[in-house]
Amino acid sequence: MSPTAAGAAGFLFLFVLLFTGMPVGFVMALTGILGFGALVSFDAALNLAVRDIVDIFGSYNLTVIPLFIFMGQIAFHAGISTRLFTAAYRFMGHLPGGMAIATIGACAGFSAICGSTNATCATMASVTIPEMKRYGYKDSIASGVVAAGGSLGILVPPSVIFILYGIMTEQSIGGLFMAGILPGILLTGLFAASIAIWALVDPAVAPRGPKSSAKERIASLSGLVETLLLFALVMGGLFFGLFTPTEAGGIGAFGTLAIALARGTIDTAGLVAALSETTRISCMILVIVAGATIFGHFLAVTRIPFEIATAVVEMDLPPYAVIALIILVYLVGGCFIDALALIMLTVPIFYPVVTQLGFHPMWFGVVIVLVTQIGVITPPVGINVYVVRSVVPDIPLAVIFKGVLPLLAALALAALLVVLFPDIALVLPEAMR
């Protein structure tokens, strides 16, 4: 069997295993070991797998992942998410769809100290959905807003996916974080506009809340200041080159813990829970990374990524037509595969194509994050929808999926604008130079 045929067979085997429900990290590792063994030798495949696993779990660069996850977990257990929502609600609760817009604002704020779409979604679902239902919001908008807003967790820095993309493509993680800021602001604004239009068209879906007094608004700002300080500390330090991404993660985690202890909003049980969840999520991510690394070595032996890049360039298609095809792959793949796993699988294939066509690697990173955000809220996988359902099991899945539809248009528009106007993503990274 030729290397190319072996690669095609490997992909088929991988997708078959994915549909059995086997964890994606193990699927990629097993496929990579069997494929590499068939083409080279099984002794070499096993030695390579052991080396990859040891390298990944012992990598200093990857320590940034548990640090930022711990930062988000401490923020959750210390109640920072609740204070963010309260501050946003005091200023916007009286507007059409104001409480839902406040939820989007809180999601964006929490994403700035979290880095995970699932964590942002679960946190905001537990905090905001009961409040929205209490004020008469329909289940569709209450749940759909949280599922869509939670997707900001992988776009607004610090994003775990940006960290992994930067390591895989040897791009500056700090630069990628900066590249996500303006698209994150743009998407947050488009989400808010979509909700406002929805509420104006159908006022019954999102009744206006009472208008807060100036005193209440000022008092609520204390919950916003701490998040802004943490974000400014972490992003500012990266922007001005004061510390590395790993140091930024350590400083952010320490700062979040210090705020929680100073406020007295976290106890021993909360700290233990934060450590436990950080360990669980970090191990899950590192297993996926290790599996993708093993599978990537198998792909390198098949030479499929290089052959695809060469074939695409020789087709002489307009560069943006190629980008459109790549986006289509992510849109379809995102409906079936977890966002992190999809990016780990596809970046080694598409990255050489994109760079040969002359596109900026950081811009491409932002584009695929935006497109995979669509995948986390679309059926049949739509992981964020299932996260919301796990928090509020009384809301049917069909209702949640219905609720995300108006916000999908905002997400698609944001992706289109970043594709057409790359400077939205590149102006801040260029300013870092």
mmCIF file of N, CA and C in Angstrom, residues 76-195:
data_model
loop_
_atom_site.group_PDB
_atom_site.id
_atom_site.type_symbol
_atom_site.label_atom_id
_atom_site.label_comp_id
_atom_site.label_asym_id
_atom_site.label_seq_id
_atom_site.Cartn_x
_atom_site.Cartn_y
_atom_site.Cartn_z
ATOM 1 N N PHE A 76 -14.358 31.414 38.680
ATOM 2 C CA PHE A 76 -15.702 30.847 38.795
ATOM 3 C C PHE A 76 -16.066 30.586 40.248
ATOM 4 N N HIS A 77 -15.198 29.876 40.946
ATOM 5 C CA HIS A 77 -15.513 29.491 42.327
ATOM 6 C C HIS A 77 -15.475 30.686 43.284
ATOM 7 N N ALA A 78 -14.829 31.772 42.876
ATOM 8 C CA ALA A 78 -14.796 32.975 43.712
ATOM 9 C C ALA A 78 -15.970 33.906 43.420
ATOM 10 N N GLY A 79 -16.817 33.537 42.471
ATOM 11 C CA GLY A 79 -18.005 34.337 42.184
ATOM 12 C C GLY A 79 -17.765 35.538 41.297
ATOM 13 N N ILE A 80 -16.607 35.604 40.627
ATOM 14 C CA ILE A 80 -16.334 36.741 39.761
ATOM 15 C C ILE A 80 -17.335 36.790 38.615
ATOM 16 N N SER A 81 -17.742 35.625 38.110
ATOM 17 C CA SER A 81 -18.711 35.584 37.010
ATOM 18 C C SER A 81 -20.040 36.213 37.426
ATOM 19 N N THR A 82 -20.453 35.955 38.647
ATOM 20 C CA THR A 82 -21.712 36.531 39.136
ATOM 21 C C THR A 82 -21.621 38.050 39.210
ATOM 22 N N ARG A 83 -20.493 38.563 39.695
ATOM 23 C CA ARG A 83 -20.322 40.009 39.802
ATOM 24 C C ARG A 83 -20.240 40.667 38.425
ATOM 25 N N LEU A 84 -19.661 39.964 37.457
ATOM 26 C CA LEU A 84 -19.620 40.483 36.094
ATOM 27 C C LEU A 84 -21.028 40.643 35.533
ATOM 28 N N PHE A 85 -21.850 39.615 35.739
ATOM 29 C CA PHE A 85 -23.213 39.674 35.234
ATOM 30 C C PHE A 85 -24.005 40.780 35.925
ATOM 31 N N THR A 86 -23.818 40.910 37.209
ATOM 32 C CA THR A 86 -24.537 41.955 37.956
ATOM 33 C C THR A 86 -24.187 43.336 37.418
ATOM 34 N N ALA A 87 -22.892 43.569 37.171
ATOM 35 C CA ALA A 87 -22.461 44.875 36.653
ATOM 36 C C ALA A 87 -23.062 45.132 35.274
ATOM 37 N N ALA A 88 -23.020 44.122 34.415
ATOM 38 C CA ALA A 88 -23.566 44.299 33.069
ATOM 39 C C ALA A 88 -25.071 44.533 33.119
ATOM 40 N N TYR A 89 -25.750 43.825 34.001
ATOM 41 C CA TYR A 89 -27.204 43.959 34.093
ATOM 42 C C TYR A 89 -27.609 45.339 34.600
ATOM 43 N N ARG A 90 -26.863 45.887 35.554
ATOM 44 C CA ARG A 90 -27.207 47.206 36.091
ATOM 45 C C ARG A 90 -27.208 48.278 34.991
ATOM 46 N N PHE A 91 -26.348 48.113 34.004
ATOM 47 C CA PHE A 91 -26.240 49.122 32.953
ATOM 48 C C PHE A 91 -27.146 48.841 31.752
ATOM 49 N N MET A 92 -27.493 47.560 31.514
ATOM 50 C CA MET A 92 -28.212 47.237 30.280
ATOM 51 C C MET A 92 -29.532 46.507 30.495
ATOM 52 N N GLY A 93 -29.861 46.169 31.731
ATOM 53 C CA GLY A 93 -31.046 45.360 31.992
ATOM 54 C C GLY A 93 -32.350 45.969 31.536
ATOM 55 N N HIS A 94 -32.428 47.317 31.459
ATOM 56 C CA HIS A 94 -33.673 47.987 31.087
ATOM 57 C C HIS A 94 -33.851 48.136 29.580
ATOM 58 N N LEU A 95 -32.839 47.759 28.793
ATOM 59 C CA LEU A 95 -32.906 47.872 27.341
ATOM 60 C C LEU A 95 -33.660 46.682 26.746
ATOM 61 N N PRO A 96 -34.105 46.777 25.477
ATOM 62 C CA PRO A 96 -34.719 45.606 24.833
ATOM 63 C C PRO A 96 -33.738 44.434 24.802
ATOM 64 N N GLY A 97 -34.122 43.327 25.421
ATOM 65 C CA GLY A 97 -33.207 42.194 25.516
ATOM 66 C C GLY A 97 -32.019 42.475 26.407
ATOM 67 N N GLY A 98 -32.171 43.453 27.307
ATOM 68 C CA GLY A 98 -31.037 43.929 28.105
ATOM 69 C C GLY A 98 -30.371 42.871 28.945
ATOM 70 N N MET A 99 -31.164 41.988 29.556
ATOM 71 C CA MET A 99 -30.559 40.967 30.399
ATOM 72 C C MET A 99 -29.760 39.969 29.562
ATOM 73 N N ALA A 100 -30.245 39.668 28.353
ATOM 74 C CA ALA A 100 -29.498 38.780 27.453
ATOM 75 C C ALA A 100 -28.230 39.464 26.955
ATOM 76 N N ILE A 101 -28.312 40.765 26.668
ATOM 77 C CA ILE A 101 -27.118 41.516 26.264
ATOM 78 C C ILE A 101 -26.114 41.559 27.419
ATOM 79 N N ALA A 102 -26.620 41.713 28.642
ATOM 80 C CA ALA A 102 -25.741 41.684 29.816
ATOM 81 C C ALA A 102 -25.054 40.326 29.938
ATOM 82 N N THR A 103 -25.774 39.273 29.583
ATOM 83 C CA THR A 103 -25.176 37.932 29.611
ATOM 84 C C THR A 103 -24.024 37.825 28.624
ATOM 85 N N ILE A 104 -24.223 38.388 27.414
ATOM 86 C CA ILE A 104 -23.147 38.386 26.426
ATOM 87 C C ILE A 104 -21.942 39.162 26.958
ATOM 88 N N GLY A 105 -22.207 40.331 27.573
ATOM 89 C CA GLY A 105 -21.114 41.115 28.149
ATOM 90 C C GLY A 105 -20.381 40.359 29.239
ATOM 91 N N ALA A 106 -21.138 39.642 30.081
ATOM 92 C CA ALA A 106 -20.514 38.852 31.142
ATOM 93 C C ALA A 106 -19.714 37.699 30.561
ATOM 94 N N CYS A 107 -20.222 37.075 29.483
ATOM 95 C CA CYS A 107 -19.483 35.998 28.817
ATOM 96 C C CYS A 107 -18.150 36.515 28.274
ATOM 97 N N ALA A 108 -18.192 37.700 27.645
ATOM 98 C CA ALA A 108 -16.956 38.288 27.116
ATOM 99 C C ALA A 108 -15.977 38.596 28.238
ATOM 100 N N GLY A 109 -16.497 39.150 29.347
ATOM 101 C CA GLY A 109 -15.625 39.462 30.479
ATOM 102 C C GLY A 109 -15.020 38.223 31.096
ATOM 103 N N PHE A 110 -15.838 37.186 31.268
ATOM 104 C CA PHE A 110 -15.321 35.958 31.875
ATOM 105 C C PHE A 110 -14.349 35.254 30.929
ATOM 106 N N SER A 111 -14.596 35.346 29.610
ATOM 107 C CA SER A 111 -13.671 34.753 28.643
ATOM 108 C C SER A 111 -12.284 35.361 28.755
ATOM 109 N N ALA A 112 -12.238 36.637 29.179
ATOM 110 C CA ALA A 112 -10.958 37.336 29.292
ATOM 111 C C ALA A 112 -10.105 36.809 30.438
ATOM 112 N N ILE A 113 -10.689 35.976 31.312
ATOM 113 C CA ILE A 113 -9.894 35.388 32.389
ATOM 114 C C ILE A 113 -10.087 33.874 32.436
ATOM 115 N N CYS A 114 -10.577 33.309 31.326
ATOM 116 C CA CYS A 114 -10.863 31.876 31.356
ATOM 117 C C CYS A 114 -10.117 31.129 30.246
ATOM 118 N N GLY A 115 -10.527 31.299 28.977
ATOM 119 C CA GLY A 115 -9.838 30.644 27.870
ATOM 120 C C GLY A 115 -10.484 29.375 27.373
ATOM 121 N N SER A 116 -11.626 29.002 27.918
ATOM 122 C CA SER A 116 -12.302 27.766 27.518
ATOM 123 C C SER A 116 -13.767 28.043 27.222
ATOM 124 N N THR A 117 -14.246 27.581 26.078
ATOM 125 C CA THR A 117 -15.649 27.784 25.728
ATOM 126 C C THR A 117 -16.578 26.992 26.635
ATOM 127 N N ASN A 118 -16.193 25.760 26.969
ATOM 128 C CA ASN A 118 -17.052 24.930 27.816
ATOM 129 C C ASN A 118 -17.185 25.515 29.220
ATOM 130 N N ALA A 119 -16.058 25.983 29.768
ATOM 131 C CA ALA A 119 -16.080 26.546 31.117
ATOM 132 C C ALA A 119 -16.901 27.832 31.149
ATOM 133 N N THR A 120 -16.722 28.697 30.133
ATOM 134 C CA THR A 120 -17.497 29.934 30.064
ATOM 135 C C THR A 120 -18.984 29.637 29.958
ATOM 136 N N CYS A 121 -19.311 28.676 29.110
ATOM 137 C CA CYS A 121 -20.712 28.319 28.888
ATOM 138 C C CYS A 121 -21.351 27.756 30.166
ATOM 139 N N ALA A 122 -20.674 26.813 30.815
ATOM 140 C CA ALA A 122 -21.230 26.202 32.024
ATOM 141 C C ALA A 122 -21.378 27.221 33.143
ATOM 142 N N THR A 123 -20.372 28.090 33.280
ATOM 143 C CA THR A 123 -20.413 29.095 34.332
ATOM 144 C C THR A 123 -21.576 30.055 34.135
ATOM 145 N N MET A 124 -21.700 30.600 32.923
ATOM 146 C CA MET A 124 -22.744 31.576 32.659
ATOM 147 C C MET A 124 -24.140 30.948 32.658
ATOM 148 N N ALA A 125 -24.230 29.687 32.280
ATOM 149 C CA ALA A 125 -25.535 29.012 32.322
ATOM 150 C C ALA A 125 -26.056 28.929 33.750
ATOM 151 N N SER A 126 -25.173 28.614 34.670
ATOM 152 C CA SER A 126 -25.594 28.481 36.070
ATOM 153 C C SER A 126 -25.901 29.826 36.706
ATOM 154 N N VAL A 127 -25.250 30.891 36.225
ATOM 155 C CA VAL A 127 -25.426 32.222 36.821
ATOM 156 C C VAL A 127 -26.600 32.975 36.205
ATOM 157 N N THR A 128 -26.712 32.960 34.877
ATOM 158 C CA THR A 128 -27.616 33.887 34.196
ATOM 159 C C THR A 128 -28.973 33.314 33.796
ATOM 160 N N ILE A 129 -29.026 32.039 33.426
ATOM 161 C CA ILE A 129 -30.305 31.493 32.956
ATOM 162 C C ILE A 129 -31.393 31.561 34.031
ATOM 163 N N PRO A 130 -31.103 31.176 35.283
ATOM 164 C CA PRO A 130 -32.161 31.314 36.298
ATOM 165 C C PRO A 130 -32.655 32.751 36.447
ATOM 166 N N GLU A 131 -31.742 33.731 36.340
ATOM 167 C CA GLU A 131 -32.138 35.137 36.455
ATOM 168 C C GLU A 131 -33.016 35.565 35.279
ATOM 169 N N MET A 132 -32.623 35.169 34.077
ATOM 170 C CA MET A 132 -33.418 35.542 32.907
ATOM 171 C C MET A 132 -34.807 34.911 32.968
ATOM 172 N N LYS A 133 -34.883 33.673 33.388
ATOM 173 C CA LYS A 133 -36.195 33.021 33.497
ATOM 174 C C LYS A 133 -37.047 33.702 34.573
ATOM 175 N N ARG A 134 -36.394 34.175 35.639
ATOM 176 C CA ARG A 134 -37.120 34.841 36.717
ATOM 177 C C ARG A 134 -37.753 36.147 36.233
ATOM 178 N N TYR A 135 -37.121 36.791 35.264
ATOM 179 C CA TYR A 135 -37.651 38.045 34.735
ATOM 180 C C TYR A 135 -38.524 37.836 33.497
ATOM 181 N N GLY A 136 -38.911 36.599 33.221
ATOM 182 C CA GLY A 136 -39.857 36.328 32.154
ATOM 183 C C GLY A 136 -39.271 36.086 30.786
ATOM 184 N N TYR A 137 -37.958 35.900 30.690
ATOM 185 C CA TYR A 137 -37.349 35.594 29.395
ATOM 186 C C TYR A 137 -37.748 34.186 28.966
ATOM 187 N N LYS A 138 -38.015 34.025 27.658
ATOM 188 C CA LYS A 138 -38.341 32.701 27.128
ATOM 189 C C LYS A 138 -37.105 31.799 27.193
ATOM 190 N N ASP A 139 -37.359 30.498 27.331
ATOM 191 C CA ASP A 139 -36.251 29.537 27.429
ATOM 192 C C ASP A 139 -35.333 29.592 26.211
ATOM 193 N N SER A 140 -35.896 29.850 25.038
ATOM 194 C CA SER A 140 -35.092 29.831 23.812
ATOM 195 C C SER A 140 -34.003 30.897 23.837
ATOM 196 N N ILE A 141 -34.374 32.146 24.160
ATOM 197 C CA ILE A 141 -33.373 33.208 24.157
ATOM 198 C C ILE A 141 -32.434 33.078 25.357
ATOM 199 N N ALA A 142 -32.945 32.669 26.501
ATOM 200 C CA ALA A 142 -32.101 32.541 27.694
ATOM 201 C C ALA A 142 -31.002 31.508 27.486
ATOM 202 N N SER A 143 -31.367 30.345 26.948
ATOM 203 C CA SER A 143 -30.390 29.270 26.760
ATOM 204 C C SER A 143 -29.529 29.508 25.520
ATOM 205 N N GLY A 144 -30.145 30.024 24.431
ATOM 206 C CA GLY A 144 -29.386 30.246 23.205
ATOM 207 C C GLY A 144 -28.304 31.288 23.360
ATOM 208 N N VAL A 145 -28.596 32.333 24.114
ATOM 209 C CA VAL A 145 -27.611 33.394 24.342
ATOM 210 C C VAL A 145 -26.403 32.860 25.100
ATOM 211 N N VAL A 146 -26.634 32.020 26.090
ATOM 212 C CA VAL A 146 -25.525 31.468 26.867
ATOM 213 C C VAL A 146 -24.689 30.524 26.005
ATOM 214 N N ALA A 147 -25.345 29.670 25.213
ATOM 215 C CA ALA A 147 -24.607 28.735 24.359
ATOM 216 C C ALA A 147 -23.735 29.482 23.355
ATOM 217 N N ALA A 148 -24.289 30.534 22.738
ATOM 218 C CA ALA A 148 -23.527 31.314 21.763
ATOM 219 C C ALA A 148 -22.472 32.176 22.454
ATOM 220 N N GLY A 149 -22.858 32.844 23.539
ATOM 221 C CA GLY A 149 -21.909 33.697 24.254
ATOM 222 C C GLY A 149 -20.742 32.925 24.824
ATOM 223 N N GLY A 150 -20.986 31.678 25.219
ATOM 224 C CA GLY A 150 -19.905 30.851 25.745
ATOM 225 C C GLY A 150 -18.824 30.584 24.725
ATOM 226 N N SER A 151 -19.185 30.648 23.428
ATOM 227 C CA SER A 151 -18.181 30.403 22.389
ATOM 228 C C SER A 151 -17.093 31.470 22.380
ATOM 229 N N LEU A 152 -17.357 32.617 22.995
ATOM 230 C CA LEU A 152 -16.330 33.666 23.087
ATOM 231 C C LEU A 152 -15.106 33.187 23.861
ATOM 232 N N GLY A 153 -15.266 32.123 24.637
ATOM 233 C CA GLY A 153 -14.161 31.616 25.442
ATOM 234 C C GLY A 153 -12.959 31.174 24.646
ATOM 235 N N ILE A 154 -13.162 30.796 23.360
ATOM 236 C CA ILE A 154 -12.012 30.381 22.547
ATOM 237 C C ILE A 154 -11.532 31.480 21.615
ATOM 238 N N LEU A 155 -12.174 32.651 21.652
ATOM 239 C CA LEU A 155 -11.749 33.773 20.812
ATOM 240 C C LEU A 155 -11.115 34.880 21.636
ATOM 241 N N VAL A 156 -11.794 35.302 22.696
ATOM 242 C CA VAL A 156 -11.251 36.356 23.556
ATOM 243 C C VAL A 156 -10.066 35.793 24.334
ATOM 244 N N PRO A 157 -8.899 36.439 24.259
ATOM 245 C CA PRO A 157 -7.741 35.908 24.995
ATOM 246 C C PRO A 157 -7.941 35.993 26.502
ATOM 247 N N PRO A 158 -7.351 35.052 27.258
ATOM 248 C CA PRO A 158 -6.428 33.987 26.831
ATOM 249 C C PRO A 158 -7.177 32.748 26.347
ATOM 250 N N SER A 159 -6.984 32.377 25.098
ATOM 251 C CA SER A 159 -7.680 31.243 24.500
ATOM 252 C C SER A 159 -6.771 30.020 24.452
ATOM 253 N N VAL A 160 -7.275 28.896 24.945
ATOM 254 C CA VAL A 160 -6.499 27.657 24.918
ATOM 255 C C VAL A 160 -6.183 27.264 23.475
ATOM 256 N N ILE A 161 -7.147 27.468 22.574
ATOM 257 C CA ILE A 161 -6.914 27.091 21.175
ATOM 258 C C ILE A 161 -5.830 27.966 20.551
ATOM 259 N N PHE A 162 -5.796 29.252 20.879
ATOM 260 C CA PHE A 162 -4.715 30.101 20.377
ATOM 261 C C PHE A 162 -3.358 29.622 20.897
ATOM 262 N N ILE A 163 -3.329 29.177 22.133
ATOM 263 C CA ILE A 163 -2.074 28.672 22.697
ATOM 264 C C ILE A 163 -1.574 27.469 21.896
ATOM 265 N N LEU A 164 -2.474 26.509 21.658
ATOM 266 C CA LEU A 164 -2.088 25.305 20.927
ATOM 267 C C LEU A 164 -1.759 25.622 19.467
ATOM 268 N N TYR A 165 -2.540 26.497 18.856
ATOM 269 C CA TYR A 165 -2.260 26.886 17.471
ATOM 270 C C TYR A 165 -0.881 27.541 17.379
ATOM 271 N N GLY A 166 -0.562 28.399 18.339
ATOM 272 C CA GLY A 166 0.736 29.060 18.334
ATOM 273 C C GLY A 166 1.882 28.077 18.463
ATOM 274 N N ILE A 167 1.708 27.071 19.329
ATOM 275 C CA ILE A 167 2.752 26.057 19.505
ATOM 276 C C ILE A 167 2.902 25.212 18.241
ATOM 277 N N MET A 168 1.764 24.832 17.642
ATOM 278 C CA MET A 168 1.795 23.982 16.443
ATOM 279 C C MET A 168 2.427 24.694 15.248
ATOM 280 N N THR A 169 2.177 25.993 15.111
ATOM 281 C CA THR A 169 2.629 26.730 13.930
ATOM 282 C C THR A 169 3.830 27.632 14.212
ATOM 283 N N GLU A 170 4.318 27.585 15.458
ATOM 284 C CA GLU A 170 5.479 28.386 15.868
ATOM 285 C C GLU A 170 5.213 29.881 15.705
ATOM 286 N N GLN A 171 3.971 30.275 16.010
ATOM 287 C CA GLN A 171 3.607 31.689 16.021
ATOM 288 C C GLN A 171 3.621 32.208 17.460
ATOM 289 N N SER A 172 3.775 33.507 17.601
ATOM 290 C CA SER A 172 3.791 34.124 18.926
ATOM 291 C C SER A 172 2.426 33.973 19.595
ATOM 292 N N ILE A 173 2.405 33.365 20.777
ATOM 293 C CA ILE A 173 1.142 33.207 21.503
ATOM 294 C C ILE A 173 0.622 34.573 21.932
ATOM 295 N N GLY A 174 1.520 35.444 22.364
ATOM 296 C CA GLY A 174 1.118 36.802 22.723
ATOM 297 C C GLY A 174 0.509 37.531 21.535
ATOM 298 N N GLY A 175 1.105 37.343 20.357
ATOM 299 C CA GLY A 175 0.570 37.964 19.153
ATOM 300 C C GLY A 175 -0.815 37.430 18.806
ATOM 301 N N LEU A 176 -1.004 36.125 18.975
ATOM 302 C CA LEU A 176 -2.313 35.529 18.717
ATOM 303 C C LEU A 176 -3.356 36.048 19.701
ATOM 304 N N PHE A 177 -2.955 36.199 20.960
ATOM 305 C CA PHE A 177 -3.877 36.776 21.945
ATOM 306 C C PHE A 177 -4.318 38.168 21.491
ATOM 307 N N MET A 178 -3.346 38.978 21.045
ATOM 308 C CA MET A 178 -3.684 40.318 20.582
ATOM 309 C C MET A 178 -4.589 40.259 19.348
ATOM 310 N N ALA A 179 -4.347 39.274 18.487
ATOM 311 C CA ALA A 179 -5.147 39.151 17.271
ATOM 312 C C ALA A 179 -6.606 38.842 17.588
ATOM 313 N N GLY A 180 -6.869 38.240 18.739
ATOM 314 C CA GLY A 180 -8.233 37.874 19.093
ATOM 315 C C GLY A 180 -9.030 38.986 19.748
ATOM 316 N N ILE A 181 -8.374 40.083 20.153
ATOM 317 C CA ILE A 181 -9.073 41.115 20.930
ATOM 318 C C ILE A 181 -10.125 41.852 20.095
ATOM 319 N N LEU A 182 -9.731 42.430 18.961
ATOM 320 C CA LEU A 182 -10.688 43.201 18.160
ATOM 321 C C LEU A 182 -11.788 42.309 17.562
ATOM 322 N N PRO A 183 -11.464 41.125 17.023
ATOM 323 C CA PRO A 183 -12.558 40.240 16.588
ATOM 324 C C PRO A 183 -13.494 39.859 17.736
ATOM 325 N N GLY A 184 -12.936 39.713 18.952
ATOM 326 C CA GLY A 184 -13.780 39.401 20.105
ATOM 327 C C GLY A 184 -14.730 40.546 20.428
ATOM 328 N N ILE A 185 -14.220 41.778 20.356
ATOM 329 C CA ILE A 185 -15.072 42.958 20.587
ATOM 330 C C ILE A 185 -16.134 43.059 19.488
ATOM 331 N N LEU A 186 -15.708 42.829 18.240
ATOM 332 C CA LEU A 186 -16.642 42.876 17.108
ATOM 333 C C LEU A 186 -17.769 41.853 17.289
ATOM 334 N N LEU A 187 -17.410 40.609 17.619
ATOM 335 C CA LEU A 187 -18.421 39.560 17.761
ATOM 336 C C LEU A 187 -19.348 39.843 18.942
ATOM 337 N N THR A 188 -18.796 40.362 20.035
ATOM 338 C CA THR A 188 -19.625 40.716 21.189
ATOM 339 C C THR A 188 -20.661 41.770 20.791
ATOM 340 N N GLY A 189 -20.227 42.776 20.026
ATOM 341 C CA GLY A 189 -21.144 43.812 19.561
ATOM 342 C C GLY A 189 -22.211 43.263 18.621
ATOM 343 N N LEU A 190 -21.829 42.352 17.736
ATOM 344 C CA LEU A 190 -22.796 41.763 16.801
ATOM 345 C C LEU A 190 -23.799 40.881 17.539
ATOM 346 N N PHE A 191 -23.327 40.146 18.545
ATOM 347 C CA PHE A 191 -24.248 39.358 19.374
ATOM 348 C C PHE A 191 -25.278 40.279 20.041
ATOM 349 N N ALA A 192 -24.783 41.371 20.621
ATOM 350 C CA ALA A 192 -25.673 42.311 21.313
ATOM 351 C C ALA A 192 -26.691 42.913 20.342
ATOM 352 N N ALA A 193 -26.243 43.276 19.126
ATOM 353 C CA ALA A 193 -27.149 43.843 18.133
ATOM 354 C C ALA A 193 -28.214 42.828 17.720
ATOM 355 N N SER A 194 -27.814 41.565 17.568
ATOM 356 C CA SER A 194 -28.770 40.512 17.186
ATOM 357 C C SER A 194 -29.842 40.333 18.255
ATOM 358 N N ILE A 195 -29.418 40.375 19.506
ATOM 359 C CA ILE A 195 -30.376 40.220 20.605
ATOM 360 C C ILE A 195 -31.342 41.402 20.644
#
